Amino acid sequence: MLNPADHRFVAELAAGLPDGTIRAPEPRYLEEPRGRWAGLGGCVALPRTTEEVAAIVRACHAARVGIVPWGGGTGLVGGQIMSEGPAPVILSLERMKAVRGVWADENVLIAEAGAKLADVRAAAEAAGRMFPLSLASEGTCSIGGNLATNAGGVNVLRWGNARDLCLGIEAVLADGSILAGLKRLRKDNTGYDLRNLLIGSEGTLGIITAASLRLVAPPPVTGAALMVVGGPAEALALLALAEGLAPGCVSAFELIHRNGPVFLSETMPDVRQPFADPPEWMVLVDLGLPHGLSAAEMLESLFEAGGEADLVSDGLIAQSESQRNDFWTLRETIPEANRLIGAISSHDVALPLSELPGFISEAGAALAAMGDFRINCFGHLGDGNLHYNVFPPKGASRRAFAGQANAVKELVHDLVHARGGSVSAEHGLGRAKTSDLTKYGDPARVAAMRALKAALDPVGILNPGAVLG
Ligand SMILES: Cc1cc2nc3c(=O)[nH]c(=O)nc-3n(C[C@H](O)[C@H](O)[C@H](O)COP(=O)(O)OP(=O)(O)OC[C@H]3O[C@@H](n4cnc5c(N)ncnc54)[C@H](O)[C@@H]3O)c2cc1C
């Protein structure tokens, strides 16, 4: 049983830390991007050093007070928001934002957990390197949050997700001990891999305070195209063609349904739309090539091969970096348009690639039988990851459909599970999907997860209620 972070506890905690470290939580710590849950917090702690994080954790451990780690607050499954239970300490890493070092020749960068993803990417670029993790929320989300959720984004196809880009982690464990794991090594087989245990643990096994990250050489030649495809099956066949033409050079391959651009024209008419009448399905292909090759020529070849195979009917190849940016702006603003329209239920699912077309048609038909919904299905096709979001009909509010939200979610998740998929591809379980773990999770795996949690956090102070419920 945990205790609340009440006035007495907060005063004692503040007394042991530099002035200004402990504050009353401002509203931004108690809100989340889709406005679905409101958070609780006895105080917000804003440490500047790993030792201060350790002192806060030790105090919470001794007093049995819960801690909700907070990075940038962009998580989409309620992991950074605790709505029920004894008020926790919200532990924000935002002041720990230094890039501690860049080793360009080693392709390594060490950043503190509160560093914004965009700032880490900029620091890598300044050193002539690239940190390939790329999400639409990069201006707000933190490296600590990215690792805690094992974030994905648009470049997983080529460079992997946050886990694949992390070489080492410094973290504070539930008893306040500091795990000093900031290695810059590619190989280190010295026992259990605690780094990989902490990545994706959503703040339930430790507080990530810094990480050593893998950089890559940026591709010298880049280019992008939007290609109109017959449907998801044709899109997958086009991906196979692209990988055959430019092996290892397809940096992103994003599926976009017509409702993405339609929602943008309804909510954000200033976003430039490449097609006056958006096609039913298109893909955004992004290439990064070696010196001496032409991205436009490569995309032209793909367009021709796709046309000959009856996969592609129309398309636009970016003629400049600014047009390539326009294509990406279209893709990256779709989540904001979705937010403004207001989904009844949003799903971040992964499927084996060959199951994607069948899932999309089956789920569409089943939802049409249930009600008059608009579906915006888009995402990282190359990774088998769809954002499959269900909306009310045009002009209606999601509130009117609140009673159906659970049934919609179950229908979608059941279909995903039946096809060997995952009900959380890249966002995590947070507090929104804990019941899905019980429902769909392999019992032996769930039992092992509970045993790990009990061993590393026996009092249960770290992000209570997240992941395991
Ligand atoms: C517009 C938009 C687009 C997005 N696009 C993508 C996308 O393409 N791919 C993707 O994967 N996600 C995406 N997301 C989701 C979100 O940005 C990611 O989950 C991100 O990694 C969260 O980082 P954060 O710093 O905001 O974490 P928060 O939201 O603050 O926290 C997320 C979780 O991590 C825990 N946590 C945070 N910091 C730490 C830490 N230092 N130590 C331990 N635990 C911690 C929190 O307790 C919580 O459980 C998107 C979100 C938005 C709003």
XYZ file of C-alpha atoms and ligand atoms in Angstrom:
522
model
C 0.000 0.000 0.000
C 1.419 3.384 -0.990
C 1.099 6.694 0.833
C 0.219 10.030 -0.781
C 2.794 12.788 -1.297
C 1.033 14.930 1.322
C 2.070 18.355 2.656
C 4.371 16.910 5.314
C 6.172 14.581 2.954
C 6.520 17.318 0.304
C 7.925 19.782 2.859
C 10.468 17.216 4.113
C 11.475 16.316 0.553
C 11.917 19.993 -0.371
C 14.031 20.653 2.728
C 16.644 18.132 1.618
C 17.023 19.502 -1.928
C 18.168 22.790 -3.515
C 15.572 25.580 -3.547
C 13.074 25.332 -6.392
C 13.536 21.578 -6.927
C 10.113 20.766 -5.483
C 7.050 22.694 -6.686
C 3.289 22.455 -6.916
C 2.457 20.782 -10.248
C 1.442 23.163 -13.039
C -1.449 21.990 -15.254
C 0.901 20.759 -18.021
C 2.071 17.912 -15.776
C -1.500 16.776 -15.218
C -2.671 16.814 -18.855
C -1.860 14.580 -21.804
C -1.935 15.090 -25.580
C -5.401 13.703 -26.315
C -7.122 15.110 -23.220
C -8.355 11.664 -22.171
C -7.066 11.555 -18.594
C -6.345 14.136 -15.874
C -3.406 13.476 -13.577
C -2.794 13.582 -9.833
C 0.371 14.850 -8.181
C 1.312 15.928 -4.663
C 4.247 17.867 -6.130
C 6.558 17.979 -9.114
C 10.254 17.333 -8.535
C 12.691 18.998 -10.952
C 16.164 17.601 -10.195
C 19.297 18.906 -11.920
C 21.585 15.934 -11.305
C 21.476 12.148 -11.092
C 22.369 12.400 -7.379
C 19.296 14.592 -6.806
C 17.134 12.024 -8.633
C 18.608 9.349 -6.345
C 17.833 11.437 -3.233
C 14.206 11.901 -4.356
C 13.788 8.189 -5.080
C 15.349 7.223 -1.716
C 12.930 9.544 0.122
C 9.927 8.129 -1.776
C 11.113 4.579 -1.154
C 11.449 5.182 2.587
C 8.011 6.839 2.825
C 6.321 4.442 0.348
C 5.306 7.283 -1.951
C 4.729 6.635 -5.663
C 6.765 8.323 -8.409
C 5.491 9.097 -11.907
C 8.448 9.827 -14.216
C 7.773 12.629 -16.696
C 9.842 13.459 -19.783
C 8.006 15.671 -22.258
C 4.441 14.580 -21.552
C 3.799 13.433 -25.159
C 3.098 9.777 -24.339
C -0.168 8.566 -25.847
C -1.125 5.768 -23.423
C -1.327 7.604 -20.113
C 2.005 6.341 -18.715
C 3.011 9.824 -17.537
C -0.427 10.540 -16.044
C -1.752 8.867 -12.894
C -5.451 9.569 -12.394
C -6.263 7.335 -9.437
C -4.642 6.369 -6.152
C -2.495 8.168 -3.567
C -1.069 11.366 -5.104
C 2.466 10.612 -6.392
C 5.582 12.711 -6.846
C 5.798 13.680 -10.518
C 9.500 13.388 -11.317
C 10.310 15.577 -14.306
C 13.713 15.131 -15.956
C 13.344 18.340 -17.981
C 16.202 20.178 -16.242
C 18.614 17.316 -16.975
C 18.996 18.149 -20.637
C 22.742 18.379 -21.264
C 24.471 16.603 -24.106
C 27.380 15.300 -22.037
C 29.564 14.428 -25.007
C 29.733 13.554 -28.701
C 32.291 11.074 -30.050
C 31.801 11.565 -33.785
C 34.496 9.050 -34.765
C 32.854 6.425 -32.563
C 29.334 7.406 -33.690
C 28.298 7.903 -30.065
C 26.525 10.699 -28.199
C 25.738 10.798 -24.482
C 22.703 12.850 -23.460
C 20.831 13.354 -20.219
C 17.314 11.961 -20.120
C 15.534 15.317 -20.261
C 17.226 16.392 -23.513
C 14.614 16.943 -26.191
C 14.838 14.549 -29.115
C 15.137 17.521 -31.513
C 18.116 18.868 -29.536
C 19.859 15.486 -29.603
C 19.301 15.293 -33.354
C 20.703 18.826 -33.722
C 23.777 17.992 -31.607
C 24.450 14.926 -33.767
C 24.045 17.010 -36.927
C 26.453 19.652 -35.626
C 29.042 16.860 -35.336
C 28.369 15.703 -38.919
C 26.360 12.712 -37.765
C 22.708 11.738 -37.533
C 20.614 10.375 -34.674
C 17.969 8.569 -36.723
C 15.084 8.432 -34.235
C 12.436 10.687 -35.758
C 8.935 11.355 -34.373
C 6.443 14.134 -35.033
C 6.702 15.005 -31.307
C 10.490 15.496 -31.407
C 10.327 19.166 -30.362
C 8.700 18.200 -27.050
C 9.503 14.577 -26.201
C 12.665 13.654 -24.297
C 15.306 10.984 -24.836
C 14.373 9.478 -21.453
C 10.739 9.209 -22.545
C 11.767 7.809 -25.932
C 13.778 5.054 -24.266
C 11.202 4.410 -21.548
C 8.583 3.801 -24.269
C 11.000 2.284 -26.813
C 9.702 4.848 -29.309
C 9.637 4.039 -33.012
C 8.769 6.713 -35.554
C 9.373 6.974 -39.264
C 12.905 5.594 -39.650
C 12.613 2.242 -37.856
C 12.572 0.443 -41.194
C 16.190 1.427 -41.770
C 17.788 2.220 -38.425
C 15.580 0.520 -35.833
C 13.656 1.826 -32.824
C 14.939 3.558 -29.680
C 16.198 0.220 -28.317
C 18.362 -0.339 -31.386
C 19.874 3.123 -31.011
C 20.895 2.860 -27.366
C 24.295 1.572 -26.242
C 24.080 2.243 -22.533
C 21.908 3.664 -19.774
C 22.414 5.470 -16.492
C 19.403 5.025 -14.238
C 18.223 5.309 -10.658
C 16.661 2.112 -9.335
C 13.754 1.929 -6.894
C 15.988 1.847 -3.786
C 17.831 4.971 -4.941
C 20.950 3.175 -6.168
C 22.540 4.502 -9.351
C 23.082 2.105 -12.232
C 26.146 3.533 -14.009
C 25.802 1.971 -17.451
C 26.895 4.709 -19.842
C 29.127 2.438 -21.918
C 30.127 3.415 -25.434
C 30.499 -0.220 -26.457
C 28.900 -2.167 -29.301
C 29.753 -5.437 -27.617
C 29.423 -6.179 -23.901
C 28.387 -9.696 -22.958
C 28.914 -9.383 -19.233
C 25.693 -10.833 -17.923
C 22.054 -9.737 -17.882
C 21.224 -6.825 -20.162
C 19.721 -4.292 -17.743
C 19.787 -1.598 -20.423
C 17.329 -3.549 -22.525
C 15.227 -4.318 -19.458
C 14.862 -0.608 -18.707
C 14.140 0.324 -22.331
C 10.398 -0.011 -22.843
C 9.696 -0.414 -19.114
C 7.792 2.915 -19.066
C 9.249 4.089 -15.781
C 8.201 0.989 -13.822
C 11.696 -0.470 -13.243
C 13.931 2.597 -12.939
C 14.336 6.282 -13.709
C 16.515 6.773 -16.775
C 18.838 9.733 -16.151
C 21.169 9.557 -19.181
C 21.912 7.372 -22.182
C 24.694 6.715 -24.639
C 23.225 6.698 -28.106
C 24.267 5.271 -31.438
C 24.771 7.757 -34.266
C 25.046 7.035 -37.981
C 26.581 8.804 -40.962
C 23.813 10.816 -42.628
C 23.039 9.613 -46.170
C 24.646 12.132 -48.566
C 21.799 12.033 -51.102
C 18.155 12.138 -50.061
C 14.826 12.317 -51.853
C 11.158 11.558 -51.413
C 8.053 10.802 -53.429
C 4.349 10.391 -52.860
C 2.997 7.483 -54.875
C -0.673 6.661 -55.367
C -1.202 2.939 -54.849
C -4.170 0.653 -55.431
C -4.375 -0.339 -51.762
C -2.341 -1.732 -48.852
C -1.407 -4.934 -50.744
C -0.072 -2.869 -53.653
C 1.770 -0.646 -51.177
C 3.534 -3.697 -49.711
C 4.458 -4.953 -53.181
C 5.847 -1.492 -53.962
C 7.938 -1.613 -50.782
C 9.454 -4.905 -51.934
C 10.244 -3.289 -55.310
C 11.835 -0.272 -53.572
C 14.011 -2.499 -51.397
C 15.079 -4.449 -54.489
C 16.039 -1.269 -56.365
C 17.767 0.464 -53.459
C 18.710 -2.223 -50.911
C 19.233 -0.798 -47.433
C 18.480 2.738 -48.647
C 14.717 3.014 -48.011
C 14.699 5.284 -44.956
C 10.924 5.487 -44.567
C 7.844 4.016 -46.201
C 4.632 5.506 -44.837
C 1.077 4.523 -45.736
C -1.472 7.358 -45.888
C -5.223 6.854 -46.278
C -7.355 9.544 -47.900
C -8.861 10.494 -44.533
C -5.478 11.885 -43.409
C -5.435 14.696 -46.022
C -9.232 15.085 -45.657
C -8.893 15.654 -41.890
C -6.081 18.108 -42.586
C -8.264 20.167 -44.933
C -11.019 20.176 -42.304
C -8.793 21.236 -39.403
C -5.531 22.716 -40.732
C -6.263 24.163 -44.189
C -2.880 25.941 -44.280
C -1.004 22.656 -44.659
C -0.002 22.359 -48.328
C -1.814 19.481 -50.035
C -0.050 17.919 -53.025
C -3.237 16.364 -54.458
C -6.348 18.547 -54.946
C -8.454 15.399 -54.585
C -6.540 13.083 -52.226
C -6.275 9.480 -53.420
C -7.762 6.595 -51.437
C -4.265 5.308 -50.604
C -0.786 6.692 -51.119
C 2.677 6.046 -49.749
C 5.441 8.427 -48.818
C 8.766 6.886 -49.835
C 11.960 8.446 -48.497
C 15.372 7.375 -49.772
C 18.870 8.058 -48.453
C 21.540 7.095 -50.994
C 25.331 7.028 -51.302
C 27.312 9.721 -53.150
C 27.016 9.747 -56.896
C 23.470 8.441 -57.114
C 20.389 10.510 -57.938
C 17.372 10.105 -55.661
C 15.058 11.558 -58.318
C 16.270 8.980 -60.876
C 15.907 6.141 -58.378
C 12.367 7.246 -57.500
C 11.571 7.614 -61.210
C 12.691 3.982 -61.723
C 10.525 2.893 -58.810
C 7.575 4.794 -60.230
C 8.038 3.114 -63.625
C 8.493 -0.361 -62.152
C 5.459 0.210 -59.914
C 3.410 1.343 -62.925
C 4.442 -1.698 -64.987
C 3.441 -4.001 -62.130
C 0.081 -2.219 -61.833
C 0.831 -1.021 -58.309
C 1.142 2.737 -58.842
C -1.221 4.969 -60.814
C 0.052 8.483 -60.078
C 2.692 10.230 -58.035
C 4.902 13.183 -57.272
C 8.652 13.105 -56.922
C 10.031 15.922 -54.761
C 11.995 18.314 -56.971
C 13.664 20.088 -54.069
C 14.394 19.721 -50.362
C 11.551 22.137 -49.693
C 9.077 19.932 -51.578
C 10.404 16.893 -49.704
C 9.722 18.831 -46.477
C 6.180 19.591 -47.701
C 5.528 15.870 -48.184
C 6.798 15.197 -44.674
C 4.762 18.059 -43.209
C 1.661 16.454 -44.688
C 2.533 13.128 -43.035
C 3.656 14.580 -39.698
C 0.645 16.840 -39.197
C -1.858 13.983 -39.530
C -1.657 13.140 -35.775
C -2.524 16.755 -34.919
C -5.455 16.724 -37.370
C -6.627 13.490 -35.725
C -6.415 15.148 -32.325
C -8.474 18.113 -33.517
C -11.153 15.851 -35.029
C -11.186 13.690 -31.859
C -11.027 9.893 -32.146
C -13.533 7.563 -30.505
C -10.722 5.056 -30.128
C -7.088 5.121 -31.335
C -4.996 2.024 -31.955
C -1.271 1.607 -32.434
C -0.995 -1.909 -33.784
C 1.626 -4.115 -35.430
C 0.988 -7.049 -37.726
C 3.100 -9.429 -39.753
C 3.465 -7.613 -43.104
C 1.460 -10.154 -45.092
C -1.472 -9.860 -42.652
C -1.830 -6.080 -43.057
C -4.115 -5.948 -46.125
C -6.449 -8.631 -44.726
C -6.640 -6.871 -41.369
C -7.444 -3.499 -42.949
C -10.307 -4.858 -45.038
C -11.671 -7.107 -42.254
C -11.583 -4.353 -39.611
C -13.144 -1.833 -42.017
C -16.039 -4.188 -42.778
C -16.595 -5.102 -39.112
C -16.630 -1.444 -38.043
C -18.986 -0.485 -40.892
C -21.385 -3.107 -39.543
C -21.130 -1.561 -36.077
C -21.714 2.089 -36.936
C -21.162 5.101 -39.150
C -17.480 5.721 -38.429
C -14.635 7.433 -40.252
C -11.367 5.495 -40.104
C -7.974 7.091 -40.471
C -5.498 4.285 -41.086
C -1.922 5.400 -41.632
C 1.531 4.648 -40.388
C 4.846 2.950 -40.699
C 3.937 0.304 -43.259
C 7.482 -0.965 -43.622
C 7.451 -1.909 -39.920
C 3.976 -3.455 -40.092
C 2.837 -0.669 -37.742
C -0.527 0.984 -38.356
C -2.173 3.829 -36.516
C -5.739 2.655 -36.926
C -7.932 5.397 -35.521
C -11.730 5.415 -35.473
C -13.672 8.693 -35.594
C -17.319 9.771 -35.501
C -19.001 10.850 -38.742
C -18.194 14.344 -39.990
C -19.584 17.041 -37.711
C -20.348 14.658 -34.798
C -18.484 14.767 -31.493
C -16.626 11.774 -30.077
C -18.479 12.324 -26.802
C -21.679 11.089 -28.437
C -19.892 7.783 -29.175
C -18.170 7.357 -25.818
C -20.394 4.366 -25.017
C -19.021 2.512 -28.058
C -15.333 3.260 -27.495
C -14.616 0.049 -25.625
C -16.424 -2.143 -28.125
C -14.504 -0.493 -30.989
C -11.182 -1.031 -29.213
C -11.986 -4.679 -28.464
C -13.045 -5.351 -32.014
C -9.821 -3.895 -33.436
C -7.532 -5.504 -30.863
C -9.209 -8.922 -31.171
C -8.676 -8.874 -34.943
C -5.044 -7.827 -34.508
C -4.414 -10.540 -31.927
C -6.071 -13.205 -34.092
C -3.614 -12.392 -36.883
C -0.547 -12.705 -34.650
C -0.159 -8.952 -34.119
C 0.572 -6.636 -31.207
C -1.877 -4.167 -29.654
C 0.976 -1.768 -28.915
C 3.538 -1.363 -31.657
C 5.415 1.702 -30.436
C 3.467 3.691 -27.819
C 3.696 1.229 -24.916
C 1.004 0.014 -22.525
C 0.944 2.952 -20.096
C -2.227 2.832 -18.068
C -4.516 2.686 -21.120
C -3.615 -0.836 -22.196
C -2.863 -2.727 -18.986
C -5.980 -4.886 -19.431
C -4.763 -5.807 -22.929
C -1.628 -7.297 -21.394
C -3.773 -9.541 -19.192
C -6.093 -10.401 -22.073
C -3.601 -11.040 -24.874
C -0.241 -11.462 -23.110
C 1.452 -14.839 -22.925
C 0.866 -15.977 -19.288
C 4.478 -17.090 -18.761
C 5.746 -13.742 -20.012
C 3.351 -11.772 -17.820
C 4.377 -13.861 -14.786
C 8.068 -13.220 -15.538
C 7.327 -9.486 -15.891
C 5.607 -9.466 -12.485
C 8.542 -11.329 -10.929
C 10.988 -8.771 -12.358
C 8.884 -5.896 -11.053
C 8.678 -7.466 -7.588
C 12.454 -8.030 -7.522
C 13.464 -4.559 -8.694
C 10.701 -2.499 -7.051
C 9.275 -4.551 -4.167
C 7.415 -1.585 -2.637
C 5.919 -0.672 -6.010
C 6.796 3.027 -5.984
C 7.860 3.307 -9.641
C 5.011 4.454 -11.868
C 2.283 2.665 -9.916
C -0.446 1.166 -12.081
C 1.453 1.492 -15.365
C 2.238 -1.508 -17.617
C 1.204 -4.287 -15.180
C -1.874 -2.506 -13.798
C 2.172 14.326 -32.251
C 2.746 13.055 -31.679
C 3.395 12.158 -32.515
C 3.941 10.995 -31.995
N 4.578 10.133 -32.849
C 5.138 9.012 -32.361
C 5.803 8.093 -33.231
O 5.876 8.269 -34.434
N 6.373 7.006 -32.659
C 6.327 6.762 -31.313
O 6.873 5.756 -30.856
N 5.674 7.597 -30.470
C 5.089 8.705 -30.962
N 4.420 9.553 -30.107
C 4.327 9.224 -28.681
C 5.397 9.929 -27.800
O 5.940 11.044 -28.397
C 6.491 8.973 -27.447
O 5.941 7.956 -26.653
C 7.674 9.593 -26.687
O 8.715 8.631 -26.716
C 7.374 9.982 -25.241
O 8.426 10.812 -24.760
P 8.160 11.873 -23.592
O 9.481 12.430 -23.190
O 7.130 12.857 -23.996
O 7.630 10.923 -22.445
P 6.422 11.123 -21.431
O 5.142 11.280 -22.163
O 6.746 12.164 -20.450
O 6.442 9.696 -20.729
C 6.147 8.529 -21.439
C 6.395 7.324 -20.523
O 7.777 7.218 -20.212
C 8.006 7.369 -18.805
N 9.213 8.176 -18.683
C 9.445 9.416 -19.183
N 10.706 9.805 -18.919
C 11.288 8.791 -18.231
C 12.583 8.585 -17.675
N 13.546 9.497 -17.787
N 12.820 7.432 -17.007
C 11.864 6.482 -16.894
N 10.624 6.625 -17.402
C 10.340 7.762 -18.063
C 6.739 8.024 -18.274
O 6.511 7.714 -16.920
C 5.686 7.424 -19.185
O 5.368 6.136 -18.735
C 3.833 10.722 -30.611
C 3.182 11.625 -29.770
C 2.637 12.780 -30.292
C 1.953 13.736 -29.354
